[in-house]
Amino acid sequence: QARLEESGGGFVQPGGSLRLSCTASGFTLAYYAVGWFRQAPGREREGIACVSGTDENVDSAQPLGGPEYAKSVQGRFAVARHNSENTVYLQMNNLRPEDSAIYYCATYHEVMGACSASGLKESNYYFQGRGTQVTVAS
């Protein structure tokens, strides 16, 4: 059974860092572009980062395109995949209170996709996990 699970959230002070994990089971995550989204209370879910899928040779892991980031996280967040772990990570640095939200990962609905095609549009992705809470406060 295909599953996608987010983890790594928690409480951190402003300026701190967290690394979120998005781990897949039952399918090869490397073949899919993966997007990170977040939803704060009372707000719509927004796309913040995407890492492109890789080619069929999972060991060589040639990306099919570059990553994409929302302006709100550009320069502070970085997305990377570790195909051997079937996992995509979101490294979040210099966190701000406005980054507090539930964070979700999702797969682009086409195999072998790139972020240039999927963008950060929620409707282009398939959500499976429950998300992980990130709280940034003093």
mmCIF file of C-alpha atoms in Angstrom:
data_model
loop_
_atom_site.group_PDB
_atom_site.id
_atom_site.type_symbol
_atom_site.label_atom_id
_atom_site.label_comp_id
_atom_site.label_asym_id
_atom_site.label_seq_id
_atom_site.Cartn_x
_atom_site.Cartn_y
_atom_site.Cartn_z
ATOM 1 C CA GLN A 1 0.000 0.000 0.000
ATOM 2 C CA ALA A 2 1.419 3.378 -1.016
ATOM 3 C CA ARG A 3 1.957 5.793 1.839
ATOM 4 C CA LEU A 4 3.589 9.160 2.380
ATOM 5 C CA GLU A 5 4.391 10.399 5.862
ATOM 6 C CA GLU A 6 5.696 13.716 7.158
ATOM 7 C CA SER A 7 7.766 14.022 10.333
ATOM 8 C CA GLY A 8 10.244 16.264 12.075
ATOM 9 C CA GLY A 9 8.020 19.103 13.154
ATOM 10 C CA GLY A 10 8.206 20.676 16.568
ATOM 11 C CA PHE A 11 8.609 23.833 18.589
ATOM 12 C CA VAL A 12 11.506 26.169 17.835
ATOM 13 C CA GLN A 13 12.453 29.716 18.715
ATOM 14 C CA PRO A 14 12.721 32.414 16.042
ATOM 15 C CA GLY A 15 15.974 32.088 14.161
ATOM 16 C CA GLY A 16 16.133 28.377 14.796
ATOM 17 C CA SER A 17 16.144 25.457 12.379
ATOM 18 C CA LEU A 18 14.209 22.287 11.747
ATOM 19 C CA ARG A 19 14.468 19.527 9.197
ATOM 20 C CA LEU A 20 11.276 17.905 8.015
ATOM 21 C CA SER A 21 11.154 14.471 6.436
ATOM 22 C CA CYS A 22 8.782 13.105 3.841
ATOM 23 C CA THR A 23 9.124 9.334 3.658
ATOM 24 C CA ALA A 24 7.374 7.084 1.183
ATOM 25 C CA SER A 25 6.529 3.422 1.447
ATOM 26 C CA GLY A 26 5.036 1.148 -1.159
ATOM 27 C CA PHE A 27 6.376 3.148 -4.124
ATOM 28 C CA THR A 28 9.588 4.794 -5.353
ATOM 29 C CA LEU A 29 9.519 8.426 -4.336
ATOM 30 C CA ALA A 30 12.482 9.236 -6.590
ATOM 31 C CA TYR A 31 10.304 9.088 -9.690
ATOM 32 C CA TYR A 32 8.066 11.910 -8.549
ATOM 33 C CA ALA A 33 8.419 15.611 -8.073
ATOM 34 C CA VAL A 34 7.641 16.293 -4.436
ATOM 35 C CA GLY A 35 6.110 19.472 -3.157
ATOM 36 C CA TRP A 36 6.050 20.891 0.342
ATOM 37 C CA PHE A 37 2.995 22.819 1.435
ATOM 38 C CA ARG A 38 1.906 24.447 4.656
ATOM 39 C CA GLN A 39 -1.329 25.607 6.192
ATOM 40 C CA ALA A 40 -1.617 28.039 9.053
ATOM 41 C CA PRO A 41 -4.848 28.408 11.067
ATOM 42 C CA GLY A 42 -7.431 30.368 9.140
ATOM 43 C CA ARG A 43 -5.375 30.415 5.973
ATOM 44 C CA GLU A 44 -5.348 28.432 2.753
ATOM 45 C CA ARG A 45 -2.709 25.821 2.136
ATOM 46 C CA GLU A 46 0.221 27.281 0.220
ATOM 47 C CA GLY A 47 2.994 25.635 -1.755
ATOM 48 C CA ILE A 48 6.453 26.576 -0.574
ATOM 49 C CA ALA A 49 8.977 24.212 -2.177
ATOM 50 C CA CYS A 50 9.339 21.562 -4.821
ATOM 51 C CA VAL A 51 12.073 19.110 -5.763
ATOM 52 C CA SER A 52 11.951 17.545 -9.218
ATOM 53 C CA GLY A 53 11.767 13.846 -9.819
ATOM 54 C CA THR A 54 14.785 11.836 -10.942
ATOM 55 C CA ASP A 55 15.259 9.605 -13.937
ATOM 56 C CA GLU A 56 14.704 5.875 -14.018
ATOM 57 C CA ASN A 57 18.220 5.141 -12.803
ATOM 58 C CA VAL A 58 17.593 5.736 -9.129
ATOM 59 C CA ASP A 59 21.262 5.145 -8.271
ATOM 60 C CA SER A 60 22.560 7.918 -10.528
ATOM 61 C CA ALA A 61 19.652 10.133 -9.501
ATOM 62 C CA GLN A 62 19.780 12.647 -12.313
ATOM 63 C CA PRO A 63 17.186 15.302 -11.526
ATOM 64 C CA LEU A 64 14.681 16.097 -14.216
ATOM 65 C CA GLY A 65 14.760 19.760 -13.312
ATOM 66 C CA GLY A 66 15.646 22.263 -10.664
ATOM 67 C CA PRO A 67 13.844 23.007 -7.400
ATOM 68 C CA GLU A 68 11.358 25.798 -6.886
ATOM 69 C CA TYR A 69 10.646 27.909 -3.835
ATOM 70 C CA ALA A 70 8.029 30.392 -2.817
ATOM 71 C CA LYS A 71 9.339 33.892 -2.205
ATOM 72 C CA SER A 72 8.387 33.630 1.454
ATOM 73 C CA VAL A 73 10.970 30.887 2.048
ATOM 74 C CA GLN A 74 13.544 31.583 -0.674
ATOM 75 C CA GLY A 75 17.037 31.616 0.800
ATOM 76 C CA ARG A 76 15.934 30.115 4.107
ATOM 77 C CA PHE A 77 14.513 26.719 3.144
ATOM 78 C CA ALA A 78 16.155 24.010 1.061
ATOM 79 C CA VAL A 79 14.646 20.817 -0.285
ATOM 80 C CA ALA A 80 16.685 17.711 -1.046
ATOM 81 C CA ARG A 81 15.993 14.087 -1.742
ATOM 82 C CA HIS A 82 17.769 10.995 -0.498
ATOM 83 C CA ASN A 83 16.657 8.287 -2.854
ATOM 84 C CA SER A 84 18.320 5.487 -0.919
ATOM 85 C CA GLU A 85 16.070 6.409 2.017
ATOM 86 C CA ASN A 86 13.019 6.970 -0.194
ATOM 87 C CA THR A 87 12.805 10.330 1.530
ATOM 88 C CA VAL A 88 12.688 14.018 0.709
ATOM 89 C CA TYR A 89 13.876 16.519 3.296
ATOM 90 C CA LEU A 90 12.965 20.147 3.873
ATOM 91 C CA GLN A 91 15.691 22.005 5.742
ATOM 92 C CA MET A 92 14.258 25.133 7.330
ATOM 93 C CA ASN A 93 16.636 27.778 8.653
ATOM 94 C CA ASN A 94 16.134 31.193 10.202
ATOM 95 C CA LEU A 95 12.580 30.314 11.113
ATOM 96 C CA ARG A 96 10.079 33.065 11.803
ATOM 97 C CA PRO A 97 6.815 33.056 13.748
ATOM 98 C CA GLU A 98 4.938 33.386 10.447
ATOM 99 C CA ASP A 99 6.375 30.004 9.417
ATOM 100 C CA SER A 100 4.205 28.315 12.044
ATOM 101 C CA ALA A 101 1.846 25.931 10.280
ATOM 102 C CA ILE A 102 1.114 22.300 9.543
ATOM 103 C CA TYR A 103 3.529 21.163 6.862
ATOM 104 C CA TYR A 104 2.589 18.600 4.230
ATOM 105 C CA CYS A 105 4.452 16.879 1.451
ATOM 106 C CA ALA A 106 2.784 15.625 -1.676
ATOM 107 C CA THR A 107 3.676 13.986 -4.969
ATOM 108 C CA TYR A 108 3.108 15.473 -8.384
ATOM 109 C CA HIS A 109 0.409 13.513 -10.157
ATOM 110 C CA GLU A 110 2.655 12.638 -13.132
ATOM 111 C CA VAL A 111 5.579 10.228 -12.966
ATOM 112 C CA MET A 112 9.017 11.553 -13.923
ATOM 113 C CA GLY A 113 7.853 15.097 -13.380
ATOM 114 C CA ALA A 114 9.782 18.304 -12.860
ATOM 115 C CA CYS A 115 8.910 21.299 -10.737
ATOM 116 C CA SER A 116 8.775 23.420 -13.876
ATOM 117 C CA ALA A 117 5.652 21.450 -14.788
ATOM 118 C CA SER A 118 4.102 20.916 -11.373
ATOM 119 C CA GLY A 119 4.852 24.320 -9.936
ATOM 120 C CA LEU A 120 3.548 24.912 -6.434
ATOM 121 C CA LYS A 121 -0.095 24.569 -7.341
ATOM 122 C CA GLU A 122 -1.911 22.395 -4.859
ATOM 123 C CA SER A 123 -4.239 20.855 -7.424
ATOM 124 C CA ASN A 124 -1.255 19.332 -9.246
ATOM 125 C CA TYR A 125 -0.335 17.166 -6.289
ATOM 126 C CA TYR A 126 -1.567 14.106 -4.494
ATOM 127 C CA PHE A 127 -1.683 14.424 -0.715
ATOM 128 C CA GLN A 128 -1.499 11.338 1.466
ATOM 129 C CA GLY A 129 -0.034 12.320 4.826
ATOM 130 C CA ARG A 130 -1.459 14.068 7.855
ATOM 131 C CA GLY A 131 1.240 16.693 8.034
ATOM 132 C CA THR A 132 3.603 17.716 10.807
ATOM 133 C CA GLN A 133 3.161 20.748 13.042
ATOM 134 C CA VAL A 134 5.817 23.463 13.152
ATOM 135 C CA THR A 135 5.552 26.157 15.796
ATOM 136 C CA VAL A 136 7.950 29.096 15.908
ATOM 137 C CA ALA A 137 7.655 31.225 19.018
ATOM 138 C CA SER A 138 9.734 32.852 21.755
#
